[in-house]
Every structure is written in C-alpha cells, then in structure tokens.
XYZ file of C-alpha atoms in Angstrom:
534
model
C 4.859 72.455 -17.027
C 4.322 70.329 -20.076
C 7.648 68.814 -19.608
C 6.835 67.873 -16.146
C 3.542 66.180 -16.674
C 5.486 64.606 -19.577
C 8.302 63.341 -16.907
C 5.755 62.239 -14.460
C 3.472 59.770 -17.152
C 7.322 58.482 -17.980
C 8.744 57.912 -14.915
C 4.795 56.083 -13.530
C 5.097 54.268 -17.378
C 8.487 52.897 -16.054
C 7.415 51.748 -12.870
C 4.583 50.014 -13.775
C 6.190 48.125 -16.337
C 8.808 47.082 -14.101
C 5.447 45.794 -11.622
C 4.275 44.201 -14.800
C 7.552 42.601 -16.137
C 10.117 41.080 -13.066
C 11.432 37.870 -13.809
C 10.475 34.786 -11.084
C 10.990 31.683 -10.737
C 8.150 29.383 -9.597
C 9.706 25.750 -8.064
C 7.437 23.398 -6.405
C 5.706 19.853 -7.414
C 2.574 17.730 -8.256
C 1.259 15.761 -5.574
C -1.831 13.290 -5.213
C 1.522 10.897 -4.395
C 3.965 12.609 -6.016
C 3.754 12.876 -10.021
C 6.341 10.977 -12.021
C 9.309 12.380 -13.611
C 7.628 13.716 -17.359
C 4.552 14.508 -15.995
C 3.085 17.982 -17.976
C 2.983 21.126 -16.354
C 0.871 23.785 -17.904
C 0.979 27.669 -16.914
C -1.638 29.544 -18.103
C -1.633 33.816 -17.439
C -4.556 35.044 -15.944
C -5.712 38.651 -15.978
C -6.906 40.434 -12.970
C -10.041 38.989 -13.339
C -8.682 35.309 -13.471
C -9.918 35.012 -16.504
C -6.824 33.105 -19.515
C -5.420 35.919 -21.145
C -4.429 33.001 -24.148
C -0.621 32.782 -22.954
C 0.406 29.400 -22.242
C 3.955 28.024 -20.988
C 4.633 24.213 -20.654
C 7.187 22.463 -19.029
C 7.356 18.767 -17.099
C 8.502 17.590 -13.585
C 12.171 16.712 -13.535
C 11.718 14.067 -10.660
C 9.671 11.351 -9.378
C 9.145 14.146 -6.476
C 6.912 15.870 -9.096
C 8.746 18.426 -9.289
C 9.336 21.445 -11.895
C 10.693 24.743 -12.317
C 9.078 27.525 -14.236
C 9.919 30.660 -15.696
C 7.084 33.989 -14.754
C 7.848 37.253 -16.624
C 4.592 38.469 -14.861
C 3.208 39.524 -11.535
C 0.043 38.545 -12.977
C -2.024 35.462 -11.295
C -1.952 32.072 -12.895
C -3.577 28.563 -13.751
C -1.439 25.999 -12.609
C -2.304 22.091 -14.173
C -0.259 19.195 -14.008
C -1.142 16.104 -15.719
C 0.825 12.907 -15.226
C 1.016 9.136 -14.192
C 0.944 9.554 -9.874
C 1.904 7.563 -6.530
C -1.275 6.061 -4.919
C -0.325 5.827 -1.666
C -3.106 3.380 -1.000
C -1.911 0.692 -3.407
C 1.755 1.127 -3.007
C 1.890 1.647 -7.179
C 1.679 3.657 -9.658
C -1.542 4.831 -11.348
C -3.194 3.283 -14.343
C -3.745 6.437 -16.238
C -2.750 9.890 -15.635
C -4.597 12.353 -13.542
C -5.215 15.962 -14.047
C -4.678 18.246 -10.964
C -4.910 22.172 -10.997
C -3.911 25.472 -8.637
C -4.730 28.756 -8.704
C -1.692 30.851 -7.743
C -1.302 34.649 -7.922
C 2.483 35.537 -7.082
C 3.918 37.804 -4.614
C 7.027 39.753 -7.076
C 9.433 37.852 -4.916
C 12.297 36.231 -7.160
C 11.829 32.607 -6.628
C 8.179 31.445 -5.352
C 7.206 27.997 -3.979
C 4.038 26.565 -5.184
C 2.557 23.352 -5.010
C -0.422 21.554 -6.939
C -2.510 19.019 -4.671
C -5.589 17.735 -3.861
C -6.406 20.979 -1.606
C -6.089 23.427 -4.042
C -7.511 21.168 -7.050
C -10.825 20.786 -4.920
C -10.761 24.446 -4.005
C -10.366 26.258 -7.797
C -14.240 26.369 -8.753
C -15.276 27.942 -4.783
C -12.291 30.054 -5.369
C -13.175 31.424 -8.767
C -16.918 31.858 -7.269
C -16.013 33.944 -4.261
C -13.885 36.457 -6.696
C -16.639 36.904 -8.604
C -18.544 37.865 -5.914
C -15.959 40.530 -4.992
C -13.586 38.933 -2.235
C -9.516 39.348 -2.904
C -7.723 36.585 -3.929
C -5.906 35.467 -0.566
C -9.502 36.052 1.139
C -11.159 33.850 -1.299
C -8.520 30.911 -0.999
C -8.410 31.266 2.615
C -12.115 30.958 3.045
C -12.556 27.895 0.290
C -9.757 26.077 1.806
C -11.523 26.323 5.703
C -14.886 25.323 3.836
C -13.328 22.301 2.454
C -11.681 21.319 5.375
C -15.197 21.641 7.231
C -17.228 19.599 4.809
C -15.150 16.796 5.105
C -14.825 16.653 8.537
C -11.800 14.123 8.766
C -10.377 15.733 11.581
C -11.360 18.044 14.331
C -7.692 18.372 15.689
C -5.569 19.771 12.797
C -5.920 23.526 12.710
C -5.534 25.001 8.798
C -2.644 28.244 8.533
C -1.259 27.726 5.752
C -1.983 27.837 2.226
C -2.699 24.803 0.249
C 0.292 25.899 -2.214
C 2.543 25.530 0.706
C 1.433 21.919 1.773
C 4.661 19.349 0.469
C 3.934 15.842 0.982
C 7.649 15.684 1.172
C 8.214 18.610 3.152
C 8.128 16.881 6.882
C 6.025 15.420 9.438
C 4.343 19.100 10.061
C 0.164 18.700 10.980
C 0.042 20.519 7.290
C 1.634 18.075 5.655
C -0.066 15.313 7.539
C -3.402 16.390 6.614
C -2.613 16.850 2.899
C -1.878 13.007 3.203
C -4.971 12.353 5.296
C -7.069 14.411 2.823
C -5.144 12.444 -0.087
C -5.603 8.807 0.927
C -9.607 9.470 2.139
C -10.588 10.643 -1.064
C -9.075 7.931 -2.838
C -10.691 5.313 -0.841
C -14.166 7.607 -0.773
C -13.890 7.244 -4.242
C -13.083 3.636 -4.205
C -15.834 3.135 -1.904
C -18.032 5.263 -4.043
C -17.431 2.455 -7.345
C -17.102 -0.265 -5.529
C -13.779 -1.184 -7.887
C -10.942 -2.137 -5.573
C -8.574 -1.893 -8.563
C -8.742 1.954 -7.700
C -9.369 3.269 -11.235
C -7.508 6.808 -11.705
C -10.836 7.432 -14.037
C -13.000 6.700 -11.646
C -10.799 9.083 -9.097
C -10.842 11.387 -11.589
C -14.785 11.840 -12.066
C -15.037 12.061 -8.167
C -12.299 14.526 -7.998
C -14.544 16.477 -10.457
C -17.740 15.760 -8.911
C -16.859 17.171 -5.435
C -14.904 20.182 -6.931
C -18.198 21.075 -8.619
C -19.945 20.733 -5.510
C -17.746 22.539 -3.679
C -18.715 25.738 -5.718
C -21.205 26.931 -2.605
C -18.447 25.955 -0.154
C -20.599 22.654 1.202
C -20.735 19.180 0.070
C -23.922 17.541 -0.793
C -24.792 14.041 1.638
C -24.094 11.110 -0.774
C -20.529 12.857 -0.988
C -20.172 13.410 2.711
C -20.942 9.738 3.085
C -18.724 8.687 0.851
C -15.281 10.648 2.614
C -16.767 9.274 6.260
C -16.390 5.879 4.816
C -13.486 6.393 3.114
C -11.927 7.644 6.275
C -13.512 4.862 8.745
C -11.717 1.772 6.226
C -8.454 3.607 5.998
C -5.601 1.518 6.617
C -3.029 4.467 8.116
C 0.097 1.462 8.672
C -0.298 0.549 5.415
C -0.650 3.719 3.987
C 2.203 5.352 6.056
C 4.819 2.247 4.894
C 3.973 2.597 1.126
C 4.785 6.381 1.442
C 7.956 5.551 3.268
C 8.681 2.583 0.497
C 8.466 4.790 -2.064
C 10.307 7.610 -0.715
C 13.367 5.444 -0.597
C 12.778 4.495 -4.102
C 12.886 7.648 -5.292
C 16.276 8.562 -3.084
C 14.090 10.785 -0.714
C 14.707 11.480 2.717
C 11.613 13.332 3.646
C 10.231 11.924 6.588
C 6.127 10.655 6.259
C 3.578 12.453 7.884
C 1.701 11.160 10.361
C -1.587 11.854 9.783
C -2.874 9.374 12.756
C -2.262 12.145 15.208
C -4.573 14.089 14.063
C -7.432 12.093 13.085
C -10.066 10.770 16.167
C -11.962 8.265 14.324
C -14.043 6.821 17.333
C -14.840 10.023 18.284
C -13.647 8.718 22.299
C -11.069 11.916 22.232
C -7.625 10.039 21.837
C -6.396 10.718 18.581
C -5.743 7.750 16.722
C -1.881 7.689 17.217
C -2.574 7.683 20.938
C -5.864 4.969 20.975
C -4.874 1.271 21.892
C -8.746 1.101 19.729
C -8.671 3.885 16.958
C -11.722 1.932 15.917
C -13.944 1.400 19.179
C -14.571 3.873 21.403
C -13.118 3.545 24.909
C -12.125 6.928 26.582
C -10.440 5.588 29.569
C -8.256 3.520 27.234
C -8.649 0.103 30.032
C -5.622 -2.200 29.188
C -5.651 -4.989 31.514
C -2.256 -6.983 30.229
C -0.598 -3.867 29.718
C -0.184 -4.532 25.820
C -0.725 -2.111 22.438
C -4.659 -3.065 22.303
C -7.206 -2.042 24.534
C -9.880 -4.151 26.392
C -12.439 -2.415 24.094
C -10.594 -4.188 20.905
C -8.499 -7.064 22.503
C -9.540 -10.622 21.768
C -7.247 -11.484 24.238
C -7.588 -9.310 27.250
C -5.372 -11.551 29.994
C -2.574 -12.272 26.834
C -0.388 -9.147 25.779
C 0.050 -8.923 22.226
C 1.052 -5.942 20.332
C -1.089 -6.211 17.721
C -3.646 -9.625 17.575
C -4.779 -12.076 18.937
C -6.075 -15.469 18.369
C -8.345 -18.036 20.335
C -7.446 -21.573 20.008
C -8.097 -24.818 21.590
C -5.988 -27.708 22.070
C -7.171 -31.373 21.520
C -7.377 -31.886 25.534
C -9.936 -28.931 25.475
C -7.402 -26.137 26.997
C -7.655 -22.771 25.633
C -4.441 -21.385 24.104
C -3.752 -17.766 22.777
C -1.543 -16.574 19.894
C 0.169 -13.272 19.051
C -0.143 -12.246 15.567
C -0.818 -9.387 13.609
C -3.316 -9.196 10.364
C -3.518 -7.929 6.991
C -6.302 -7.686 5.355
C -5.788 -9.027 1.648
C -9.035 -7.278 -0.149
C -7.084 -7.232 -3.535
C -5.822 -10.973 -3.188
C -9.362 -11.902 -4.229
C -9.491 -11.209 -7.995
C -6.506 -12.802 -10.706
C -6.884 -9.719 -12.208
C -6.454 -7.283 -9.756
C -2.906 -5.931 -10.405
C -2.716 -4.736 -6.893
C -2.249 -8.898 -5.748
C -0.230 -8.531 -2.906
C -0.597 -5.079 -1.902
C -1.603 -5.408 1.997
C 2.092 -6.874 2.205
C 2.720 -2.917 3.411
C -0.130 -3.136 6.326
C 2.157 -5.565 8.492
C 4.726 -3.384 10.751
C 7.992 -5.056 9.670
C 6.766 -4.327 6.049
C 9.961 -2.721 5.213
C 12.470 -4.982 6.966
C 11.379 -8.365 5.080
C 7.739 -8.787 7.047
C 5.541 -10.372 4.303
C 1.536 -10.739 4.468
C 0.356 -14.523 3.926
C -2.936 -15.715 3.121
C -1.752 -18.979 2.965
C -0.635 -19.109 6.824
C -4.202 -18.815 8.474
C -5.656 -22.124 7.165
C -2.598 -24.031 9.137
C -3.344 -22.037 12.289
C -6.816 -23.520 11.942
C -5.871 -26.735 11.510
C -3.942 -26.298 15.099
C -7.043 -25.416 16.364
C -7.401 -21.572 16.156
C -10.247 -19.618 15.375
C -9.272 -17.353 12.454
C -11.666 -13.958 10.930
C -12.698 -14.864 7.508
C -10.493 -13.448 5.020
C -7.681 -11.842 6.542
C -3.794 -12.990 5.909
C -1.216 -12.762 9.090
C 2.275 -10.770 9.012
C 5.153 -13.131 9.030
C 8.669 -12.468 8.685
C 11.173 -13.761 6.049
C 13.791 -15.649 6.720
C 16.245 -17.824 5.815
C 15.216 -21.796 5.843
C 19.205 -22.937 5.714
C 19.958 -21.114 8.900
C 16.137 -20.799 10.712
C 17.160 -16.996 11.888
C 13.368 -16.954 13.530
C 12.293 -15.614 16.576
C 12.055 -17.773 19.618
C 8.772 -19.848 19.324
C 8.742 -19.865 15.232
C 10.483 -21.652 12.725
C 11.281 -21.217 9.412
C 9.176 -23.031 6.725
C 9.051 -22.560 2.494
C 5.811 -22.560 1.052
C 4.103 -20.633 -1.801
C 2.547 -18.433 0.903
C 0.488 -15.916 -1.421
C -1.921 -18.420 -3.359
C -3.367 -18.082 -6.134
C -0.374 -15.489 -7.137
C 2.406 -18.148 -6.630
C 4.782 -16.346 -4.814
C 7.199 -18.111 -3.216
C 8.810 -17.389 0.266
C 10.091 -19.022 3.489
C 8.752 -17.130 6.398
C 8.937 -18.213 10.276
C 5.970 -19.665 11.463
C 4.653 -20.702 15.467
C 6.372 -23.756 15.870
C 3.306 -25.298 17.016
C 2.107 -26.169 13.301
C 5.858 -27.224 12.723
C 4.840 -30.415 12.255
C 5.659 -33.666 9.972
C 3.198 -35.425 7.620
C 2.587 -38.675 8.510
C 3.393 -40.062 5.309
C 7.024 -39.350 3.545
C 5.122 -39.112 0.059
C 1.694 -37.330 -0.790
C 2.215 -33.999 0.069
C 1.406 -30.784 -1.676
C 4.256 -29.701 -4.253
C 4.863 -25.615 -3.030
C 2.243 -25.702 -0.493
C 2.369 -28.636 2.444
C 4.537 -27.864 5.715
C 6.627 -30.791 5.837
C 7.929 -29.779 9.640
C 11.288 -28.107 10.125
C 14.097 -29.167 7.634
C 11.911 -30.763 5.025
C 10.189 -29.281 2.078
C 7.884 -31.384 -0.127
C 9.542 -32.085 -3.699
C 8.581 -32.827 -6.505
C 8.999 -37.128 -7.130
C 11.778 -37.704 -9.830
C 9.961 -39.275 -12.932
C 11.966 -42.782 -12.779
C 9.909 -43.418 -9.651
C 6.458 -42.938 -11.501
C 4.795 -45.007 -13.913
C 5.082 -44.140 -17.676
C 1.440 -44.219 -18.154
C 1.084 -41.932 -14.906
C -1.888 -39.506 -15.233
C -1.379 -37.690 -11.788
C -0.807 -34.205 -12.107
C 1.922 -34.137 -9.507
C 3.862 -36.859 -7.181
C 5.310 -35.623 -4.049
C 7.726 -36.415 -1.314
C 8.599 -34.709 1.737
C 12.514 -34.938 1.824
C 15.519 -33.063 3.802
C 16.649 -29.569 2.642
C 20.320 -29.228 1.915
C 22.411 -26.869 0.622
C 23.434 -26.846 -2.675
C 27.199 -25.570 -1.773
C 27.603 -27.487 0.994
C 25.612 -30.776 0.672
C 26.394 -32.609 3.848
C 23.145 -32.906 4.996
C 22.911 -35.576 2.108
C 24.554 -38.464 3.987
C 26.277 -38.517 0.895
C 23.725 -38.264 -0.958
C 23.237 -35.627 -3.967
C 21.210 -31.825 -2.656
C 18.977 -31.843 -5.955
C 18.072 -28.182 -6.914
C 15.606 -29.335 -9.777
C 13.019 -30.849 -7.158
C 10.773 -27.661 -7.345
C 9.027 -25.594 -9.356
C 10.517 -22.626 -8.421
C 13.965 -21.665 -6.638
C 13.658 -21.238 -3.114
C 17.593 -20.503 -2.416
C 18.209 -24.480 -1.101
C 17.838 -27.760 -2.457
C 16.410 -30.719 -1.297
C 18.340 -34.557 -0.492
C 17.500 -37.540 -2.626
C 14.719 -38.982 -0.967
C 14.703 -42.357 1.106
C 13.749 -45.278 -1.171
C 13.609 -48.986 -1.057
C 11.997 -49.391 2.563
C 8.243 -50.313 2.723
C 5.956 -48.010 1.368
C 8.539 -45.442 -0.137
C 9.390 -45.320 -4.012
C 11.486 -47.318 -5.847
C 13.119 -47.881 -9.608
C 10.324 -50.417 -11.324
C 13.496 -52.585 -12.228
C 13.307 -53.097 -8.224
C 15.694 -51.255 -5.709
C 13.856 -52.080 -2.658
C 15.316 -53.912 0.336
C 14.956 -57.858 0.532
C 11.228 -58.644 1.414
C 9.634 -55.855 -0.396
C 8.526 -56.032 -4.412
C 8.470 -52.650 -6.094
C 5.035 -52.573 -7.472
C 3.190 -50.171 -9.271
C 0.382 -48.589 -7.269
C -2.183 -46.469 -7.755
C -4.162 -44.963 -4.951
C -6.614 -41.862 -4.303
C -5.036 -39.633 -1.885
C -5.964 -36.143 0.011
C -4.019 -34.569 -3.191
C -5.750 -36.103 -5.861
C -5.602 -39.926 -7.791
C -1.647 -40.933 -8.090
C 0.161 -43.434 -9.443
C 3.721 -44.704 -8.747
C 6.163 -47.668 -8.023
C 6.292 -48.092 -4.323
C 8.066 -50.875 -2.001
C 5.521 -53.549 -0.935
C-alpha cells in the first residue's frame, strides 16, 4: 500500500511538472504604429496571483513590424512591456522619444502563442488587475475591462468587440478588429494632442495621458474632462490622412498588410451612415441629398449645382459672373511653426498622396488673386508633374514654384490654367515664388546686368525654360542651370536683353536708340537696382 501511495504522489509530481515546465513560444509585436526594429521587450513571470515572481527575460523586436519572439518555459501568466521609438500614424513619422506599452497575457500550454501589446490592452492592465482581485478569472476579467473601455470611449457604436486585445494586429488585415485598434490608436493620440494643446505631438505628453486614463480606468469608467478629450480627438480626426501614412509606411517597411479602415465603423454625425458611406461624415444629413450627383452632399457642398469630388470653391470673374472650382484641401496645422518638425505633414491628407499628389500652401493665395474665395488657412492638393513635358490634367498646367513656404520646398505641380498667366513685366518677379505663365520660370538676373554697388536682395527675370540636354528652346541661345536657387530638373534661356526696358551690359548692348542706364526703382518686390535699356 505504501508503495502505491508512493507511485501515485510520483506519477501526480510528474504531471504537474510537465503543466509547470512545457516549452512555448510567444511571437507577436508592439503596436501604437508599429515599434521599431530594437525596441525592448520585457517578460516578467507572474504567479497565480499576478503578482512578479522576480524572473525577468528580455529580448527586442526584430522588425520595424514590432515584432519579437520569446522563449516561455512556463504555463504561468505574464507581464508583457515593450519600450521603443513608434509609428505615429497621425504625423506620418517617427516618435520623439520612446513609449512604454504593457499586456497582461496568461498562456494557453499551446506550443507557439500569438500575443500582441497595444493600446487596448495597455489601457486595460490596472481594471484588469482590479477585477482579479476582486475574484473574477483571468479571461473574465480581460473580457469585461476590454467592453468597459470600449464603452467609455464611445468612438463607435457599430464595431462589435470578440476578440481579445492580444489578438488585434494592426498589420493583420482590414478585419472591424483591426480597424478599431487603429481608430482607438489615432483618437487617443489626437485626445491627447488636444488635451496639451502641442501640435508637435509630444510622445511625453502621450505618455502621461496614456497613464492618466489607464489609472482612471481602474473602476471601468472614465472621468468627463477625459471623455471630452477622446470626443474631440475623434471629431478633428483626419481618417485620409491617417489611412495614407499607414499605407506609406507599410511600404517602407516591405509590408503588404492591407490598412484598416476604420471609417466604416465610426458615425461621427451621429445621422446613421457610417462615415465610409456619408457624402458629410461631419454634418448630419440622413437622407444623404446630392443634387449634382458628386462625392459631397448638399449638407457639406459649397457647390451644390457643380460636382466635385472633394471641394469646392466660389469665385467671381471681373465681369461679375460666378465661377466654381474643383479642388480638394489639406489642412496644414503644422506648417505654422519653423520649428515644428512635422512641416509638411498634411501632404498625406490629399487622395493622390501616394502617387506624387503634394499639399501647397502656397497655391491658395493665386486662386485668390483670380478671384476665389479661399477658408483661411488651408493648403489645396495638387499633383506633381513634370514642367518639360506639362503631363497635367486637362484644364491645369504645370508651373515650378517653392510651393511649401516658409519650408522652401521646391516642386512643379499642375495648376487651373486660369491663374496661368504672364507678368506684365519680363523683370521684377519673385525668385522661387512668382508664376511666370506656362513655359517661363522667374530667374535669378545674372550679376553683369546689376550694378556693383547694388543693395537689392534679389533681381529677377521671367525667362523661357529649356532643357539642359536638349537646349533648343534657346534660339540658340545657352539653357543656364545656375539661374536658381535650387534645382528644379530644367534650366532656364538667357533672357531677352537690349530692347527697351530689359537689362543690358553697362558697357551698352542695347539696340540703337536706347542708352543702358543704371536705374533704380521701388518695385512690388522690394527697392532694386540695375542697368536697363532706356
């Protein structure tokens, strides 16, 4: 009998161990964005209390995925942290300091074990660790923190929650899951953007408000200054620009996943048409009335009897006729401040971001010139193209400018041929800036046309472009490619000289008649001086 009692503790000694000790693999990733490759994974063992038992195991993501691989001798639950530089989706870059995201995970004794760390089951570890105290089992307790998060934010009333937050992949395909783990993403950025004020998006700032609402999530609610905050962050979303940053930086990091769409499942107006489906996510019209048949509603539509599909602009022509204009916004928030090193971002909200469609502050003040009424501080898509060959639509042409003042960035992008026009004047334009009309560029004036004791900042002509390789747009004449500051891919003819009121050498060049004489003269770009034909 004593050897039987002796065989049974063995044999239940033996198969508990091998409960306790049956090698896993856990594979999954960091996402806010993804984590970049380096980032630090921590594992730390739990007992069955979830409380650290003092083991620790480190290892780092192998990918800009955020992904890793770990090693689990244990069927014991675990503290998952991952601590790393990240992807803000909102910005289209990289963070400015690393960001500290954690998971509770407790594994199942299967062999290899998908688990990933996100926003969902960061914001849910504190009302997790709560409801176990209070007695619940582990997959109860994450079940009912992850519904009570998902309630107090109240983002969507569409997307149903079945799965558990370790399951949700940001790069795991366009599934209502994954959707709303980018939804959830992106609004609490912006919440906590919002919440600052600090359009840089400060990963420190993110980081307190990550830690703020996890606290407060402890009783399963959140408190009304943080509800607030995720409403507004949700209501100044900006899903096309959001949804081609992802898609951007998928194919920078050799992805293929798909992006989630996370508009068709949000209702923002609150008209029942989820926003994918709403020709105005942002105004409420249930009956969705769309007089010219176009992608914005009558609710939303500047331009009810023109279809557009996206804006639309009001003008009026000198005889007093009302004219309308397709375009499509961006909304340059971050073009405001020098310092902002997201300059440029909103490039991402037009919908040709990622075939060459660029977003240009510097467009709208020539539409208003041509006698269009333009919103304060927004920039218009346009598309690149090339000036040499004018590939533009029909009704656009291509003109070089430094379209995104104050950052200097240059770019020749097809614009309504309506403001295609020519100065008046050969000389005085703007170096970088003035539309000289189609097949001119303003250049910079050669220094043997300007006065040695010239104070003017810059002297400018508008002249033909040419090409460089193939200069026989020249007349014979050279294609200069040291006429600008910067190199827009052409170069420009020598300009006309020796005629009246164009530039000539001060040891005279001009035709019989004229004098060159030294002139000075204040213009619309500033005080200038320069020899001239008189």
């Amino acid at each position: 009998m004593r050897f039987f009692f002796v065989f049974l503790f063995i044999l239940s000694t033996s198969c508990e161990n091998d409960k306790a000790i049956k090698p896993a693999k856990l594979t999954g990733a960091i996402q806010k964005g993804p984590f970049i490759t380096g980032s630090s994974v921590r594992m730390i063992i739990l007992d069955e209390s979830f409380n650290p038992t003092g083991e620790i195991f480190f290892t780092q993501t192998t990918s800009n995925s955020g992904n890793f691989v770990l090693a689990l001798d244990y069927l014991a639950p675990v503290m998952l942290e991952g601590y790393g530089y990240y992807f803000n989706e909102n910005t289209g870059k990289l963070s400015h300091s690393p960001l500290t995201l954690r998971a509770l995970f407790k594994p199942d004794g299967s062999e290899i074990q998908q688990v990933y760390i996100n926003l969902i089951t960061h914001l849910t570890v504190e009302r997790v660790k709560e409801l176990l105290k209070s007695g619940s089992e582990f997959d109860d307790a994450r079940q009912t923190a992850e519904s009570e998060l998902i309630s107090a934010y109240n983002i969507s009333n569409i997307y149903t929650h079945s799965s558990p937050g370790t399951s949700l992949n940001l790069e795991g395909g366009d599934s209502d899951e994954n959707a709303f783990l980018l939804l959830l993403s992106a609004v609490t950025i912006e919440a906590a953007r919002v919440r600052t004020n600090d359009s840089s998006y400060s990963s420190g700032d993110f980081q307190e408000f990550l830690n703020i609402l996890s606290d407060d999530l402890r009783d399963g609610t959140l408190e009304d200054q943080n509800v607030a905050y995720i409403q507004s962050g949700l209501m100044t979303l900006k899903p096309q620009l959001i949804k081609n940053q992802v898609a951007e930086r998928f194919q920078k990091i050799n992805s293929s996943a798909q992006v989630p769409d996370f508009e068709r499942i949000i209702d923002r107006d609150g008209d029942g048409i989820v926003d994918s489906l709403d020709n105005c996510p942002l105004t409420p019209n249930p009956l969705q009335e769309n007089a010219d048949g176009d992608g914005r509603g009558d609710a939303c539509d500047n331009c009810p009897d023109t279809a557009c599909p996206y804006d639309c602009i009001i003008g009026t022509d000198e005889d007093g006729t009302t004219k309308n204009l397709c375009v499509q916004f961006c909304y340059g928030d971050n073009f405001l401040e020098e310092g902002v090193p997201l300059a440029g971002f909103s490039n991402a909200e037009c919908g040709g971001y990622l075939t060459g469609e660029l977003c240009s502050v510097e467009y709208p003040p020539y539409l208003s010139d041509s006698g269009y009424e333009i919103p304060i501080g927004v920039g218009i898509c346009a598309q690149e193209c090339d000036f040499l060959s004018n590939d533009c639509p029909e009704n656009e042409s291509c003109l070089s400018s430094m379209w995104s003042s104050p950052y200097r960035d240059p770019a020749t992008i097809c614009v309504a041929e309506e403001i295609n026009y020519e100065r008046d004047e050969q000389r005085n334009c703007i170096p970088d800036s003035s539309l000289c009309g189609m097949g001119k560029h303003c250049g910079l004036l050669p220094v043997k046309y300007r006065p040695d004791e010239s104070l003017s900042e810059f002297i400018a002509s508008c002249v033909p472009i040419c090409d460089p390789s193939n200069p026989v747009e020249c007349s014979g004449g050279t294609c200069h490619t040291d006429s600008l500051s910067y190199d827009p891919g052409f170069g420009l003819c020598d300009m006309n000289t020796g005629d009246f009121q164009q530039p000539c050498n001060p040891d005279g060049s001009c035709v019989p008649g004229r004098t060159c004489t030294y002139t000075e003269e204040d213009t619309f770009i500033g005080h200038i001086e320069v020899y001239l034909c008189l």
